[in-house]
PDB file of C-alpha atoms in Angstrom:
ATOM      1  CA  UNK O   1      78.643 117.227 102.894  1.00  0.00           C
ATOM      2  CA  UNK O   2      81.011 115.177 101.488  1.00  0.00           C
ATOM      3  CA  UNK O   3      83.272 114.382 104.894  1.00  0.00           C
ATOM      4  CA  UNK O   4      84.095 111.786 106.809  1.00  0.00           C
ATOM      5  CA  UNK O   5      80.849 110.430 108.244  1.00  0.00           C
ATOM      6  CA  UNK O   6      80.434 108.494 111.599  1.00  0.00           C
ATOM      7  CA  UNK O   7      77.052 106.714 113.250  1.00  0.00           C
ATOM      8  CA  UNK O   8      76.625 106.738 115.529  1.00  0.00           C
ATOM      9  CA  UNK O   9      77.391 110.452 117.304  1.00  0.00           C
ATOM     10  CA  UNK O  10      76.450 109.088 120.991  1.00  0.00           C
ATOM     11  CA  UNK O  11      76.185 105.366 122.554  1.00  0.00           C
ATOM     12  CA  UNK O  12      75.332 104.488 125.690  1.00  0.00           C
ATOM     13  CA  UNK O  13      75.262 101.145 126.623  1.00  0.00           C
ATOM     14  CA  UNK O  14      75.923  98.410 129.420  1.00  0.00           C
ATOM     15  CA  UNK O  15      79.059  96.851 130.228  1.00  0.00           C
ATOM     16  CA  UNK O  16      79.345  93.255 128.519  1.00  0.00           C
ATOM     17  CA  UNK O  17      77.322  94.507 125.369  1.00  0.00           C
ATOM     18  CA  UNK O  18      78.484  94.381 121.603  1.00  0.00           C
ATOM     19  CA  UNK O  19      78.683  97.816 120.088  1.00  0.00           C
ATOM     20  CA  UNK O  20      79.467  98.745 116.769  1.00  0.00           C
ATOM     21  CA  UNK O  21      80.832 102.246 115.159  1.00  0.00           C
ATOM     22  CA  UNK O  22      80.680 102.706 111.422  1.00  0.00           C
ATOM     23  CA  UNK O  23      82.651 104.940 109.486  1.00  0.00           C
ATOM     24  CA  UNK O  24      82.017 106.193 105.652  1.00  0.00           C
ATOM     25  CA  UNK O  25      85.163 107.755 104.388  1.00  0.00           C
ATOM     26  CA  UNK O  26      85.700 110.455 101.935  1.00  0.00           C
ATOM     27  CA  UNK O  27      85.135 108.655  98.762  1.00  0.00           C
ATOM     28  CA  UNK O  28      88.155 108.960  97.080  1.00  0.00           C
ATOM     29  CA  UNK O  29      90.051 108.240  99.951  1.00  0.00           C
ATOM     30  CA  UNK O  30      91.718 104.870  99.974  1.00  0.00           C
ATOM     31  CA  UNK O  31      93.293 104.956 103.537  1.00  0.00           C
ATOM     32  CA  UNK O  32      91.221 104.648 106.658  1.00  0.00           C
ATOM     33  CA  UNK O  33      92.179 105.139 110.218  1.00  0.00           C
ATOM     34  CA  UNK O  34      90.454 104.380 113.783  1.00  0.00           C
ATOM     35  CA  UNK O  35      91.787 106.348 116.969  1.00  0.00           C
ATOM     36  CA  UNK O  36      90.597 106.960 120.178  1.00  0.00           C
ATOM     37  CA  UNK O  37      90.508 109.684 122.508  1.00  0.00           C
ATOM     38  CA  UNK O  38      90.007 110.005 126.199  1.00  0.00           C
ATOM     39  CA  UNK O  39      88.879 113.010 128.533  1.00  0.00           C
ATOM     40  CA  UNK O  40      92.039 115.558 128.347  1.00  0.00           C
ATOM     41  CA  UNK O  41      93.913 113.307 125.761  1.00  0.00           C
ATOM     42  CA  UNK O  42      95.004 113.891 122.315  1.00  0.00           C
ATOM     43  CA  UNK O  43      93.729 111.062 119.719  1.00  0.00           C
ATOM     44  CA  UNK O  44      95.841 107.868 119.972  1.00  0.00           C
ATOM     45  CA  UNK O  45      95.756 105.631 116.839  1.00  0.00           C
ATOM     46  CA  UNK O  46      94.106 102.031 116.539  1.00  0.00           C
ATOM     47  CA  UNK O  47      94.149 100.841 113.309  1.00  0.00           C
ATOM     48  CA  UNK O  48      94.603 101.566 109.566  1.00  0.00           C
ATOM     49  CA  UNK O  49      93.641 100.655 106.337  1.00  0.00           C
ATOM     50  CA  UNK O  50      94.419 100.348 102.682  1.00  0.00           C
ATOM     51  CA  UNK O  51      91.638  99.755 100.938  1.00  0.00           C
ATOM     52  CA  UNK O  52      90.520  96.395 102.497  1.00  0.00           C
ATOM     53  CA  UNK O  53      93.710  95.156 104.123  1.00  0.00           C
ATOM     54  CA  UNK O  54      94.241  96.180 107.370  1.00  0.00           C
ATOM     55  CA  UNK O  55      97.873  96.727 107.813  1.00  0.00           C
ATOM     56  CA  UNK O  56      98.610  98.088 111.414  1.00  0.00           C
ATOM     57  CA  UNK O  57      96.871  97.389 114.778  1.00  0.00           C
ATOM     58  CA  UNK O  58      97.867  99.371 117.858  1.00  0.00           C
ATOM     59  CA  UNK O  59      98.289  97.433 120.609  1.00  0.00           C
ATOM     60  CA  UNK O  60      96.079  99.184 122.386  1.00  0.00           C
ATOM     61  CA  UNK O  61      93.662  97.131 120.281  1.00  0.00           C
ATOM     62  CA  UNK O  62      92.549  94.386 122.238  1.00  0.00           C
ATOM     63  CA  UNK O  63      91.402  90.922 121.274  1.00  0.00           C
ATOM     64  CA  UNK O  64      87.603  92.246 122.270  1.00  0.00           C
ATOM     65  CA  UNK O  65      88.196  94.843 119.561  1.00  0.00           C
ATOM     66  CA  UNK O  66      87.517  94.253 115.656  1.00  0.00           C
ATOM     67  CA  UNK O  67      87.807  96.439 112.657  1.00  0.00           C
ATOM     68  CA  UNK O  68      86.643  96.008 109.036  1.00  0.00           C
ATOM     69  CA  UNK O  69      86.787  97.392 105.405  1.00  0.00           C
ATOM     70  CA  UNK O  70      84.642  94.530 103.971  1.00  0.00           C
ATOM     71  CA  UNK O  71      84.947  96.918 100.124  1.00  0.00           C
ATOM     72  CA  UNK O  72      87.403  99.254 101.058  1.00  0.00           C
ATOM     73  CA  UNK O  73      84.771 101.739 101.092  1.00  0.00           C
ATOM     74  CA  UNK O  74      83.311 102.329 104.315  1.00  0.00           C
ATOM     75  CA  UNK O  75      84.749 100.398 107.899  1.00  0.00           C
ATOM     76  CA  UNK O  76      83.199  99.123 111.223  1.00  0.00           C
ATOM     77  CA  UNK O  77      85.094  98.414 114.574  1.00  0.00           C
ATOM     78  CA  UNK O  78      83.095  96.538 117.231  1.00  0.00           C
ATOM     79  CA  UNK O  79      84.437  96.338 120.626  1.00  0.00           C
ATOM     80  CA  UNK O  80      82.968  92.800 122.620  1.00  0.00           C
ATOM     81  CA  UNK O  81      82.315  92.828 125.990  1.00  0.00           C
ATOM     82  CA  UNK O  82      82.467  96.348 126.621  1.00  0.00           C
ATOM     83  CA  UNK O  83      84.173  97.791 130.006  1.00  0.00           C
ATOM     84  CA  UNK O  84      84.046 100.810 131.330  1.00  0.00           C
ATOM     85  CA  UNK O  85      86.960 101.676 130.308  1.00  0.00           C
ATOM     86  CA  UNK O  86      86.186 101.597 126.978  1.00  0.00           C
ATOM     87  CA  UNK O  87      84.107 105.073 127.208  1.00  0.00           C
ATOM     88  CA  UNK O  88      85.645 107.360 124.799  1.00  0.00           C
ATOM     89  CA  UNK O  89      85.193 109.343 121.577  1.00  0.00           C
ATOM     90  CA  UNK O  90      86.171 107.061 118.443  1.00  0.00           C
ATOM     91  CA  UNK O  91      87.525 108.578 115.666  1.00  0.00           C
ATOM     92  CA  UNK O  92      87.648 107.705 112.373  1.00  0.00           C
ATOM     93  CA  UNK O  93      89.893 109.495 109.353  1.00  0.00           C
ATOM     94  CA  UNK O  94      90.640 109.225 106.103  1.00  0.00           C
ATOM     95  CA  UNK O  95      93.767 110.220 103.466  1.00  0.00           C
ATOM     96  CA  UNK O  96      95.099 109.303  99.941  1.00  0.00           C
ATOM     97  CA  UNK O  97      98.125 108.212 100.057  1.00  0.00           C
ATOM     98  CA  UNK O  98     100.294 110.788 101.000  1.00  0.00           C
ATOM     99  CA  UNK O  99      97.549 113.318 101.480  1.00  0.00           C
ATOM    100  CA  UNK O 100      96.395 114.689 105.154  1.00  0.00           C
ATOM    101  CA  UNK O 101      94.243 112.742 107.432  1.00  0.00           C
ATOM    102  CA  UNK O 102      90.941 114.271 107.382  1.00  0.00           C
ATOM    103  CA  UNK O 103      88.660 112.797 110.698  1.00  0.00           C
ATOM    104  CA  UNK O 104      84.837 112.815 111.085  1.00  0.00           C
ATOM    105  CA  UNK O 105      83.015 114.422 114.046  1.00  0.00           C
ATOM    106  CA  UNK O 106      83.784 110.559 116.365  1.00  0.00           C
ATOM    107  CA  UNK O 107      81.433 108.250 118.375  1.00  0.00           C
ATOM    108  CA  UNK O 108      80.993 108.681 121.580  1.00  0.00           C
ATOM    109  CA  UNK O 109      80.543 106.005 123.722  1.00  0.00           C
ATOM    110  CA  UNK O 110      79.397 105.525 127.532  1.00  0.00           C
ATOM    111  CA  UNK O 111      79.701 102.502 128.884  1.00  0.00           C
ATOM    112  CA  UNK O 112      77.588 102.161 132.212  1.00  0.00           C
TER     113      UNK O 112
ATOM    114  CA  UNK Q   1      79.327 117.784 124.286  1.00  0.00           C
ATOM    115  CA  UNK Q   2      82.035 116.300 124.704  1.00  0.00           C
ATOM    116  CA  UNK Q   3      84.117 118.429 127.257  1.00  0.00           C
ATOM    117  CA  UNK Q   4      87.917 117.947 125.167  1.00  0.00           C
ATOM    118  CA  UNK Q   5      90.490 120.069 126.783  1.00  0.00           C
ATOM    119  CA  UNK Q   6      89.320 118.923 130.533  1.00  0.00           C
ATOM    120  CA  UNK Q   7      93.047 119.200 132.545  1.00  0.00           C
ATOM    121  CA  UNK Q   8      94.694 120.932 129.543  1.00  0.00           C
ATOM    122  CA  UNK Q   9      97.540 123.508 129.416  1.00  0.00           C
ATOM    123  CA  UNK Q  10      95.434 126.959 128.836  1.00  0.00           C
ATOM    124  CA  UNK Q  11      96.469 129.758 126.485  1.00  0.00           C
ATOM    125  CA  UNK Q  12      94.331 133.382 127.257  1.00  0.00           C
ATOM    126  CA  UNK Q  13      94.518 136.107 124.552  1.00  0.00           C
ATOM    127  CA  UNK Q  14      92.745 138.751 123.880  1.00  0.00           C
ATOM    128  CA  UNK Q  15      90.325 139.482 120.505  1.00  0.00           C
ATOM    129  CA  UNK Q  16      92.876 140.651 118.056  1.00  0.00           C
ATOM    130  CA  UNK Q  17      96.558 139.765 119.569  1.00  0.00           C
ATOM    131  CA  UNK Q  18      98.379 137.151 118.277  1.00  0.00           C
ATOM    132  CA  UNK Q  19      98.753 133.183 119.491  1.00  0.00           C
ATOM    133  CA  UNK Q  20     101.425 131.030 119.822  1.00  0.00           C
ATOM    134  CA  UNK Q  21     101.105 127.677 120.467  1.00  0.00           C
ATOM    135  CA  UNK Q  22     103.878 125.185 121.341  1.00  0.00           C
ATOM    136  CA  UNK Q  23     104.591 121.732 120.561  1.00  0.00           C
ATOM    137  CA  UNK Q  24     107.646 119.529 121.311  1.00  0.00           C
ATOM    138  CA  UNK Q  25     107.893 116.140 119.693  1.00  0.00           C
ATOM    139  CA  UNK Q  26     109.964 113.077 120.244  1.00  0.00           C
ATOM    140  CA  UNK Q  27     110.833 111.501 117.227  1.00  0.00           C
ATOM    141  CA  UNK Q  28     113.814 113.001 115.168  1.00  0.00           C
ATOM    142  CA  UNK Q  29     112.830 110.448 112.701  1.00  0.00           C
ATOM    143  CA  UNK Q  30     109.265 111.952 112.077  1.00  0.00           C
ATOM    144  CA  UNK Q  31     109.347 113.887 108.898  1.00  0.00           C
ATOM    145  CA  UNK Q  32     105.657 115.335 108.947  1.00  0.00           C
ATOM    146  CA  UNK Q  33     103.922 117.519 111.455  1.00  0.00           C
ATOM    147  CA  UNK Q  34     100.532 118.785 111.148  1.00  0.00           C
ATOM    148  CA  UNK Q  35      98.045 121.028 113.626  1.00  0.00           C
ATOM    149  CA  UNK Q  36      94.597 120.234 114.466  1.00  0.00           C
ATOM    150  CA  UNK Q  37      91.664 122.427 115.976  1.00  0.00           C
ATOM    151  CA  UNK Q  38      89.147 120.637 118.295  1.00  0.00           C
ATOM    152  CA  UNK Q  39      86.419 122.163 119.424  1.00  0.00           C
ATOM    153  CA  UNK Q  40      84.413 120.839 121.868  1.00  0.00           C
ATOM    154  CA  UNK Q  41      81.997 117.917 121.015  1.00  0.00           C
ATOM    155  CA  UNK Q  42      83.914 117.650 116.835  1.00  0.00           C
ATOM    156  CA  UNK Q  43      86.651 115.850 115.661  1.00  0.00           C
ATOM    157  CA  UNK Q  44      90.035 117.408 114.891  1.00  0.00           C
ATOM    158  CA  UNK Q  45      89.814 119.673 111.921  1.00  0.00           C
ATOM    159  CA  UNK Q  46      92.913 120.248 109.802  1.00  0.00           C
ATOM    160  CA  UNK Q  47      94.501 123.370 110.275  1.00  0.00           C
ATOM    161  CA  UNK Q  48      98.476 123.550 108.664  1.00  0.00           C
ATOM    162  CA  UNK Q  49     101.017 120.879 107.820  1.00  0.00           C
ATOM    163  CA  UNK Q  50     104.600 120.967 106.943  1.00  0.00           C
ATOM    164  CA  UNK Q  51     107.314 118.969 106.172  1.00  0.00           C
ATOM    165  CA  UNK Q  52     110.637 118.392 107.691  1.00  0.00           C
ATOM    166  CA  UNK Q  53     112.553 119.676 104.556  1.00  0.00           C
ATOM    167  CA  UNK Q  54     110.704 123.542 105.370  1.00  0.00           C
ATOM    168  CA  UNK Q  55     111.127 125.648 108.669  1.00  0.00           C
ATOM    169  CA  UNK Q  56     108.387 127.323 108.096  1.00  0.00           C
ATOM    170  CA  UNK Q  57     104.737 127.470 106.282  1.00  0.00           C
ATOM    171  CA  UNK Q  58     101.925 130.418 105.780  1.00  0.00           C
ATOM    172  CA  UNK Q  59      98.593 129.564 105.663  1.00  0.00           C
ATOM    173  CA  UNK Q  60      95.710 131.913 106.087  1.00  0.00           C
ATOM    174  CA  UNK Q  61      96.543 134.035 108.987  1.00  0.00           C
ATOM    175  CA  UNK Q  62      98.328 131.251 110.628  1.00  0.00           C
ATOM    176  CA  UNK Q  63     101.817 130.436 110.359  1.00  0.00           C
ATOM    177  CA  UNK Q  64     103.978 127.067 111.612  1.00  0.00           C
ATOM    178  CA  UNK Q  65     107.702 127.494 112.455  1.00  0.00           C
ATOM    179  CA  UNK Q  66     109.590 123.681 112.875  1.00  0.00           C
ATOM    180  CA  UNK Q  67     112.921 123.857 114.589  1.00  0.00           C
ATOM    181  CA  UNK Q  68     114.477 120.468 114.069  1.00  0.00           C
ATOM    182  CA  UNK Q  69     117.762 120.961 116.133  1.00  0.00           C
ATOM    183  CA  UNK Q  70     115.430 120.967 119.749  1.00  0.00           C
ATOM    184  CA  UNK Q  71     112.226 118.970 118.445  1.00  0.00           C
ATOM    185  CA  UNK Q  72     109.983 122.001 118.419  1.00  0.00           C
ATOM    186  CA  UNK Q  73     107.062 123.139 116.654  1.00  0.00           C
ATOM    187  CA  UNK Q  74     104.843 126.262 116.448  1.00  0.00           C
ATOM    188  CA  UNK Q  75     101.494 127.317 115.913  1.00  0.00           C
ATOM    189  CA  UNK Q  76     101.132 131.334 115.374  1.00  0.00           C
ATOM    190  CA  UNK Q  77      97.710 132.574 114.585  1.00  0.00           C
ATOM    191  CA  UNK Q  78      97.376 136.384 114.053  1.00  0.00           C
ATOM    192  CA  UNK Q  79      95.087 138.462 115.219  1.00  0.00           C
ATOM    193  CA  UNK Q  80      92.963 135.823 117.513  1.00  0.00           C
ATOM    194  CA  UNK Q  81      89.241 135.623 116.667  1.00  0.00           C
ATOM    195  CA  UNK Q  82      86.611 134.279 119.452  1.00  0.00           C
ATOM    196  CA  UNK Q  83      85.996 131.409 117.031  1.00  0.00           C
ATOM    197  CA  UNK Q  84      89.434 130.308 116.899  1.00  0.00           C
ATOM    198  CA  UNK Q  85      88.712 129.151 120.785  1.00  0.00           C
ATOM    199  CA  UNK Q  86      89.386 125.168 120.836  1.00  0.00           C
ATOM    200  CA  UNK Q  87      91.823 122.668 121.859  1.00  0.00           C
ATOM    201  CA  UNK Q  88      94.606 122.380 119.150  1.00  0.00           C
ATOM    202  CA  UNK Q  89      96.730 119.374 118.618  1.00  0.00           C
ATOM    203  CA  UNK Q  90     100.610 118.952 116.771  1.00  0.00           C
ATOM    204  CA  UNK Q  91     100.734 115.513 115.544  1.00  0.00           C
ATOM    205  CA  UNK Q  92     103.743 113.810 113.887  1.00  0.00           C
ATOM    206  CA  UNK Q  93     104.225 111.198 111.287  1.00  0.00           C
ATOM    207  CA  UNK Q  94     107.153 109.105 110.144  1.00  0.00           C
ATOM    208  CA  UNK Q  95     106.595 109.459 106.522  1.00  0.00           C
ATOM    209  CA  UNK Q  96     103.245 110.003 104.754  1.00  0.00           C
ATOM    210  CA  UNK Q  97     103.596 107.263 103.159  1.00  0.00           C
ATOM    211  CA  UNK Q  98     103.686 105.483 105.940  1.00  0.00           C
ATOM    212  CA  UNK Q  99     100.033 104.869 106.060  1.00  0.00           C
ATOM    213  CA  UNK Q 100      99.258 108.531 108.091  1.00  0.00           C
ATOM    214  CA  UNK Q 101      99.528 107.071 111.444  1.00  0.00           C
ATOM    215  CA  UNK Q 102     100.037 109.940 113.831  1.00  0.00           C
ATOM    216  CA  UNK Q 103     101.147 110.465 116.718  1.00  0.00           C
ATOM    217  CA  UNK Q 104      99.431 113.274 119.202  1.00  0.00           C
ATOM    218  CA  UNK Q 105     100.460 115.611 121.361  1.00  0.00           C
ATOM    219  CA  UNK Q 106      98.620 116.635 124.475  1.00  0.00           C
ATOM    220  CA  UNK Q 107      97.016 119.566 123.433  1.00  0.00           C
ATOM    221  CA  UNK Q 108      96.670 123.130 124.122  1.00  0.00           C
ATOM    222  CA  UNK Q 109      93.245 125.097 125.313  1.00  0.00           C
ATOM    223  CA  UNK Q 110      92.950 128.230 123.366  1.00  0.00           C
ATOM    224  CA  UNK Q 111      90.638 130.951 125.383  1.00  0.00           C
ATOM    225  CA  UNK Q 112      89.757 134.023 123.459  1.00  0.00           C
ATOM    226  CA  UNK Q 113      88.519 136.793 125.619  1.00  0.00           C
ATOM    227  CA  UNK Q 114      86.604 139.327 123.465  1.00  0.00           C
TER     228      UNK Q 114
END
């Protein structure tokens, strides 16, 4: 399968703990998005990349939130200090330049 | 999974009629519109896209109408299958080359009754 690939599928953890998504594109993709979707909601966008340089940040991305593209291959976004109302599905997608944005299956995360 | 389309607007066909979904968007500026199928517990999956230079694009056995004048887009899908059931999405975008960023809709719950 060569789609977009998130890890992983399901978190659950406690509120105040690190967690960390990861995201491996489709491989000839050079741009990489994050968005997040809520219960009922349509996906809202995060962040985006070309290649390594991340060149737009939401504002719903908060200073406990932090995403990367180390080798503009694959990406990571951590989220600090989790809340509760951080529980959502993060998504992750990928495009050429002016192709579609293609997203992977998301992380789902619980925060208790 | 996870339950996506919880508090949705709810289309009910039945097996073999046609859909039509609606979507009205809010920026005249937005020049590409795309539809996405989620089913419950997966990410969006690309359906159809079209530009705002066309009113209208085939795909297979679904069909998008834009109407630029009153900020409206379709989603037709002919003769309705049981696994066409999901939440589907219209999502806008300035430019694609402005880095893809879209903006979502709120989605509409597709119920096919066999």
């Amino acid at each position: 399968d060569t789609g977009v690939s998130q890890d992983p599928r399901h978190k659950i953890t406690k509120r105040g703990q690190n967690v960390t998504f990861r995201c491996d594109p489709i491989s000839e993709h050079n741009r990489l998005y994050w968005y997040r979707q809520t219960l009922g909601q349509g996906p809202e966008f995060l962040t985006y990349f070309q290649n390594e340089a991340q060149l737009e940040k939401s504002r719903l991305l908060s200073d406990r939130f932090s995403a990367e593209r180390p080798k503009g291959s694959f990406s990571t976004l951590e989220i600090q200090r989790t809340e509760q109302g951080d529980s959502a599905m993060y998504l992750c997608a990928s495009s050429s330049d002016i192709g579609v944005a293609f997203f992977g299956e998301g992380s789902r995360l619980t925060v208790l | 999974g996870e339950n996506v389309g919880l508090h949705l607007p709810t289309l009910s066909v039945q097996e073999g009629d046609n859909s039509i979904i609606n979507c009205a968007y809010s920026n005249s500026a937005s020049d590409y519109f795309i539809w996405y199928k989620q089913e419950s517990g997966k990410g969006p999956q690309f359906i159809i896209d079209i530009r705002s230079n066309m009113d209208k694009r085939q795909g297979q056995r679904v069909t998008v109408l834009l109407n630029k004048t009153v900020k409206h887009l379709s989603l037709q899908i002919a003769a309705t299958q049981p696994g066409d059931s999901a939440v589907y999405f219209c999502a806008e975008n300035i430019s694609p080359g402005a880095g893809n960023m879209l903006t979502f809709g709120g989605g509409t719950r597709l119920m096919v009754k066999p």
